[in-house]
Short mmCIF file of C-alpha atoms and ligand atoms in Angstrom, two decimals:
data_model
loop_
_atom_site.label_atom_id
_atom_site.label_comp_id
_atom_site.label_asym_id
_atom_site.label_seq_id
_atom_site.Cartn_x
_atom_site.Cartn_y
_atom_site.Cartn_z
CA UNK A 1 10.36 -31.55 10.39
CA UNK A 2 9.37 -34.38 12.36
CA UNK A 3 5.90 -34.74 13.25
CA UNK A 4 5.81 -38.53 13.99
CA UNK A 5 6.39 -39.74 17.61
CA UNK A 6 10.15 -39.52 18.29
CA UNK A 7 11.31 -40.75 21.56
CA UNK A 8 14.84 -40.91 20.47
CA UNK A 9 15.61 -37.38 22.08
CA UNK A 10 13.61 -38.53 25.21
CA UNK A 11 15.99 -41.54 25.70
CA UNK A 12 18.79 -39.11 26.08
CA UNK A 13 16.72 -36.65 28.59
CA UNK A 14 19.12 -37.40 31.31
CA UNK A 15 21.91 -36.29 29.13
CA UNK A 16 20.52 -33.16 27.89
CA UNK A 17 20.52 -29.80 29.94
CA UNK A 18 18.38 -30.00 33.06
CA UNK A 19 14.96 -28.72 32.53
CA UNK A 20 13.12 -26.96 35.27
CA UNK A 21 10.06 -29.18 34.79
CA UNK A 22 10.70 -32.68 33.31
CA UNK A 23 8.07 -35.33 32.40
CA UNK A 24 9.79 -38.61 31.61
CA UNK A 25 7.98 -41.63 30.34
CA UNK A 26 4.64 -40.89 32.09
CA UNK A 27 1.92 -43.43 31.80
CA UNK A 28 -1.47 -42.68 33.37
CA UNK A 29 -4.89 -44.61 33.84
CA UNK A 30 -8.39 -43.66 34.90
CA UNK A 31 -9.27 -47.22 36.22
CA UNK A 32 -8.78 -49.37 33.37
CA UNK A 33 -8.56 -46.86 30.71
CA UNK A 34 -5.16 -46.47 29.48
CA UNK A 35 -4.92 -42.71 28.68
CA UNK A 36 -1.26 -41.23 28.82
CA UNK A 37 0.83 -43.66 26.94
CA UNK A 38 4.44 -42.82 27.91
CA UNK A 39 5.06 -39.09 27.26
CA UNK A 40 8.19 -37.28 28.00
CA UNK A 41 8.88 -33.58 27.81
CA UNK A 42 10.83 -30.72 29.16
CA UNK A 43 9.79 -27.02 30.32
CA UNK A 44 12.59 -24.89 30.66
CA UNK A 45 12.44 -22.13 33.47
CA UNK A 46 10.72 -19.01 32.77
CA UNK A 47 9.26 -20.42 29.16
CA UNK A 48 5.73 -20.65 28.38
CA UNK A 49 4.87 -24.08 26.76
CA UNK A 50 1.31 -24.56 24.81
CA UNK A 51 0.21 -28.16 25.34
CA UNK A 52 -1.97 -28.77 22.63
CA UNK A 53 -4.16 -31.54 20.85
CA UNK A 54 -7.73 -32.51 19.80
CA UNK A 55 -10.61 -33.18 22.40
CA UNK A 56 -9.66 -36.19 24.38
CA UNK A 57 -5.95 -36.19 23.52
CA UNK A 58 -5.04 -36.33 27.19
CA UNK A 59 -4.12 -32.60 27.85
CA UNK A 60 -6.23 -32.21 31.02
CA UNK A 61 -4.94 -35.75 32.10
CA UNK A 62 -1.41 -34.61 31.74
CA UNK A 63 -1.78 -31.55 33.83
CA UNK A 64 -3.51 -33.53 36.62
CA UNK A 65 -0.73 -36.08 36.38
CA UNK A 66 1.83 -33.44 36.85
CA UNK A 67 -0.19 -31.70 39.61
CA UNK A 68 -0.33 -35.23 41.42
CA UNK A 69 -4.30 -35.16 41.62
CA UNK A 70 -5.74 -38.53 42.69
CA UNK A 71 -7.09 -39.07 39.44
CA UNK A 72 -5.36 -40.38 37.00
CA UNK A 73 -3.49 -42.83 38.43
CA UNK A 74 0.26 -42.31 37.27
CA UNK A 75 1.45 -45.99 37.01
CA UNK A 76 4.87 -45.45 35.55
CA UNK A 77 7.25 -42.54 34.90
CA UNK A 78 9.18 -39.66 36.58
CA UNK A 79 8.10 -36.15 37.31
CA UNK A 80 10.71 -33.60 38.34
CA UNK A 81 10.35 -29.94 39.32
CA UNK A 82 13.74 -28.04 40.01
CA UNK A 83 15.42 -31.20 41.23
CA UNK A 84 12.46 -32.35 43.39
CA UNK A 85 10.80 -35.40 42.49
CA UNK A 86 7.01 -34.89 42.18
CA UNK A 87 6.08 -38.50 41.44
CA UNK A 88 6.26 -39.48 44.95
CA UNK A 89 4.13 -36.95 46.05
CA UNK A 90 0.59 -36.13 46.60
CA UNK A 91 -1.10 -33.20 45.43
CA UNK A 92 -0.95 -30.94 48.54
CA UNK A 93 2.81 -31.65 48.57
CA UNK A 94 3.22 -30.96 44.80
CA UNK A 95 1.28 -27.62 45.50
CA UNK A 96 3.86 -26.89 48.17
CA UNK A 97 6.80 -27.74 45.94
CA UNK A 98 5.66 -25.03 43.70
CA UNK A 99 2.94 -26.48 41.17
CA UNK A 100 -0.01 -24.30 40.60
CA UNK A 101 -2.88 -25.98 38.81
CA UNK A 102 -5.74 -23.72 37.46
CA UNK A 103 -8.33 -26.19 36.63
CA UNK A 104 -10.99 -25.65 33.78
CA UNK A 105 -13.76 -25.01 36.30
CA UNK A 106 -11.82 -22.24 38.04
CA UNK A 107 -12.28 -23.78 41.55
CA UNK A 108 -13.49 -20.63 43.25
CA UNK A 109 -14.66 -21.35 46.71
CA UNK A 110 -18.31 -20.60 47.27
CA UNK A 111 -19.37 -18.20 50.17
CA UNK A 112 -16.24 -16.16 50.29
CA UNK A 113 -15.30 -12.92 48.99
CA UNK A 114 -12.49 -12.32 46.22
CA UNK A 115 -10.19 -11.25 49.25
CA UNK A 116 -10.87 -14.35 51.33
CA UNK A 117 -10.35 -16.74 48.60
CA UNK A 118 -6.96 -14.98 48.10
CA UNK A 119 -6.31 -15.25 51.82
CA UNK A 120 -7.13 -18.88 51.86
CA UNK A 121 -4.82 -19.83 49.05
CA UNK A 122 -1.86 -18.37 51.03
CA UNK A 123 -0.73 -21.57 52.49
CA UNK A 124 2.12 -19.70 54.50
CA UNK A 125 3.35 -16.03 55.01
CA UNK A 126 3.61 -14.61 51.39
CA UNK A 127 7.13 -14.11 50.30
CA UNK A 128 6.32 -12.98 46.76
CA UNK A 129 3.02 -12.49 45.86
CA UNK A 130 1.18 -10.42 48.54
CA UNK A 131 -2.47 -9.66 47.98
CA UNK A 132 -1.91 -5.97 47.06
CA UNK A 133 0.76 -7.12 44.49
CA UNK A 134 -2.05 -9.42 43.32
CA UNK A 135 -4.45 -6.42 42.97
CA UNK A 136 -1.66 -4.64 41.11
CA UNK A 137 -1.63 -7.33 38.64
CA UNK A 138 -5.46 -7.78 38.24
CA UNK A 139 -6.91 -4.34 38.98
CA UNK A 140 -10.32 -5.90 38.55
CA UNK A 141 -9.98 -7.98 41.63
CA UNK A 142 -8.85 -5.21 43.77
CA UNK A 143 -12.06 -3.27 42.82
CA UNK A 144 -14.27 -6.31 43.64
CA UNK A 145 -12.43 -7.42 46.92
CA UNK A 146 -15.61 -7.70 49.01
CA UNK A 147 -17.53 -9.29 46.31
CA UNK A 148 -18.42 -13.06 46.62
CA UNK A 149 -16.01 -14.73 44.09
CA UNK A 150 -18.63 -16.83 42.40
CA UNK A 151 -20.54 -13.98 41.56
CA UNK A 152 -17.76 -12.44 39.32
CA UNK A 153 -17.99 -12.63 35.41
CA UNK A 154 -16.09 -15.56 33.77
CA UNK A 155 -13.26 -13.30 32.72
CA UNK A 156 -12.89 -12.24 36.74
CA UNK A 157 -13.29 -15.70 37.95
CA UNK A 158 -10.38 -16.64 35.72
CA UNK A 159 -8.10 -13.85 37.07
CA UNK A 160 -9.08 -15.04 40.55
CA UNK A 161 -8.24 -18.40 39.91
CA UNK A 162 -4.94 -17.54 38.60
CA UNK A 163 -4.37 -14.95 41.45
CA UNK A 164 -5.08 -17.85 43.81
CA UNK A 165 -2.41 -19.94 42.31
CA UNK A 166 0.08 -17.37 42.55
CA UNK A 167 -0.79 -16.27 46.13
CA UNK A 168 0.84 -19.78 46.88
CA UNK A 169 4.20 -18.63 45.51
CA UNK A 170 4.21 -21.22 42.90
CA UNK A 171 7.21 -21.87 40.42
CA UNK A 172 4.94 -23.47 37.66
CA UNK A 173 1.44 -22.41 36.52
CA UNK A 174 -0.60 -25.18 34.77
CA UNK A 175 -3.50 -23.30 33.02
CA UNK A 176 -6.34 -25.70 31.84
CA UNK A 177 -8.26 -23.65 28.95
CA UNK A 178 -7.92 -20.17 30.57
CA UNK A 179 -9.61 -18.70 27.50
CA UNK A 180 -12.69 -20.74 27.56
CA UNK A 181 -15.97 -18.91 27.04
CA UNK A 182 -14.46 -15.52 27.26
CA UNK A 183 -14.83 -12.60 25.07
CA UNK A 184 -11.72 -11.50 22.70
CA UNK A 185 -11.09 -8.39 24.74
CA UNK A 186 -10.97 -10.23 27.97
CA UNK A 187 -8.64 -12.79 26.35
CA UNK A 188 -6.43 -9.98 25.54
CA UNK A 189 -6.23 -8.80 29.31
CA UNK A 190 -5.40 -12.29 30.32
CA UNK A 191 -2.92 -12.70 27.86
CA UNK A 192 -1.23 -9.38 28.99
CA UNK A 193 -1.14 -10.73 32.46
CA UNK A 194 0.35 -13.87 31.45
CA UNK A 195 3.14 -12.06 29.78
CA UNK A 196 3.68 -10.01 33.07
CA UNK A 197 3.77 -13.33 35.21
CA UNK A 198 6.35 -14.79 32.60
CA UNK A 199 8.53 -11.49 33.22
CA UNK A 200 8.39 -12.50 36.83
CA UNK A 201 10.24 -15.47 36.03
CA UNK A 202 7.20 -18.14 36.52
CA UNK A 203 7.07 -21.06 33.96
CA UNK A 204 3.73 -21.65 32.48
CA UNK A 205 2.20 -24.50 30.79
CA UNK A 206 -1.13 -23.51 28.91
CA UNK A 207 -3.64 -25.97 27.37
CA UNK A 208 -6.17 -24.14 25.14
CA UNK A 209 -8.59 -24.97 22.39
CA UNK A 210 -7.76 -21.52 21.08
CA UNK A 211 -4.53 -23.10 19.69
CA UNK A 212 -3.41 -20.08 17.80
CA UNK A 213 -3.95 -17.66 20.78
CA UNK A 214 -1.87 -19.99 22.78
CA UNK A 215 0.86 -20.42 20.28
CA UNK A 216 1.28 -16.63 19.68
CA UNK A 217 1.91 -16.43 23.47
CA UNK A 218 4.11 -19.67 23.92
CA UNK A 219 7.76 -20.07 23.19
CA UNK A 220 7.26 -24.04 22.53
CA UNK A 221 4.71 -26.28 22.15
CA UNK A 222 4.12 -30.02 22.75
CA UNK A 223 1.29 -31.62 20.87
CA UNK A 224 -0.42 -34.71 22.05
CA UNK A 225 -2.61 -37.32 20.07
CA UNK A 226 -4.51 -40.17 21.85
CA UNK A 227 -1.85 -40.03 24.87
CA UNK A 228 1.43 -39.70 22.82
CA UNK A 229 3.52 -36.92 21.93
CA UNK A 230 3.52 -36.12 18.10
CA UNK A 231 5.38 -32.75 17.98
CA UNK A 232 7.72 -31.11 20.53
CA UNK A 233 9.29 -27.83 19.19
CA UNK A 234 8.84 -24.21 18.81
CA UNK A 235 5.41 -22.52 18.67
CA UNK A 236 6.34 -20.64 15.63
CA UNK A 237 7.02 -23.84 13.93
CA UNK A 238 3.53 -25.09 14.59
CA UNK A 239 1.93 -21.61 13.56
CA UNK A 240 3.65 -21.92 10.24
CA UNK A 241 3.00 -25.61 9.51
CA UNK A 242 -0.54 -25.70 8.18
CA UNK A 243 -0.29 -29.52 7.60
CA UNK A 244 0.61 -30.21 11.32
CA UNK A 245 -2.11 -27.87 12.36
CA UNK A 246 -4.76 -29.60 10.22
CA UNK A 247 -3.60 -33.03 11.26
CA UNK A 248 -3.47 -32.77 15.02
CA UNK A 249 -5.23 -29.42 15.92
CA UNK A 250 -7.91 -29.34 13.31
CA UNK A 251 -7.23 -25.54 12.49
N1 ATP B 1 -12.31 -39.29 35.16
C1 ATP B 1 -12.29 -40.00 33.73
N2 ATP B 1 -12.63 -41.30 33.99
C2 ATP B 1 -12.44 -41.94 32.68
N3 ATP B 1 -11.87 -41.57 31.46
C3 ATP B 1 -11.72 -40.18 31.51
C4 ATP B 1 -11.76 -39.32 32.77
N4 ATP B 1 -11.12 -38.14 32.40
C5 ATP B 1 -10.94 -38.17 31.11
N5 ATP B 1 -11.04 -39.40 30.54
C6 ATP B 1 -10.81 -39.91 29.38
O1 ATP B 1 -9.38 -39.61 29.13
C7 ATP B 1 -9.07 -39.12 27.50
C8 ATP B 1 -8.23 -37.93 27.67
O2 ATP B 1 -9.17 -36.99 28.34
P1 ATP B 1 -8.52 -35.41 28.74
O3 ATP B 1 -9.59 -34.76 29.42
O4 ATP B 1 -7.26 -35.58 29.32
O5 ATP B 1 -8.57 -34.73 27.16
P2 ATP B 1 -8.27 -33.42 26.74
O6 ATP B 1 -7.14 -33.44 25.95
O7 ATP B 1 -8.10 -32.56 27.94
O8 ATP B 1 -9.64 -33.19 25.94
P3 ATP B 1 -10.51 -31.51 25.98
O9 ATP B 1 -9.74 -30.85 24.82
O10 ATP B 1 -11.66 -32.03 25.45
O11 ATP B 1 -10.58 -30.89 27.31
C9 ATP B 1 -10.52 -39.02 26.99
O12 ATP B 1 -10.75 -40.13 26.31
C10 ATP B 1 -11.31 -38.93 28.09
O13 ATP B 1 -12.69 -39.56 27.82
MG1 MG B 2 -9.07 -31.05 28.67
#
């Protein structure tokens, strides 16, 4: 098994079966700081990919680069979603194209109820995820529809944040540490929802400190180390390989 950087397969990216989301030779900076140092990986339609690595490896930066946020500056590379080139887009255009970033801070809008938070997320007439359907997926949100979003518990806020992304009829869900600070029983609940979301055909990239939980959920995994990819393979392979986990995930 290869755990060293191996870009040989990435060099043939164009020749391989087209992926749903493709990152090709992405380089990204914060100001002068060179963070993402030429990464390439594919995410296939309907799969869950666990993007892992130690603190500071570049996971959040990668998600923000894909979502075309103003920071970091992606200076080189290509990002494709379902034949649309995201790399020429701004964040609002990438959102419209189907990217749903759920940031670590959960980004609930203060002063608005749960329902208003969801309504505001619906940029157009909902095609798939109506508010009723979101309440079916997250019954706790339905029960708290009139409560101010920022007063929800941590787990409920995470659910609202995911529901807000879905409300925009996204194709790809990018989750940055969705389990952070949550009790195991709430993690179980969110995990079940993520499985249901997958069954609806949505593609997910999950970044998580709780690597074992993420790997148990994921089909494949990409591991980053100081802005480069050191592993790209099945999630089961990472779970089975203690050496790899110790070296790059410290678990
Ligand atoms: N806004 C910023 N300005 C300058 N440097 C930044 C900024 N955000 C992140 N960095 C740096 O970029 C590197 C990668 O950060 P990133 O947040 O992507 O890591 P991460 O893998 O998500 O880590 P963690 O697991 O701690 O969340 C780190 O060295 C970090 O200090
Ligand atoms: Mg991070």
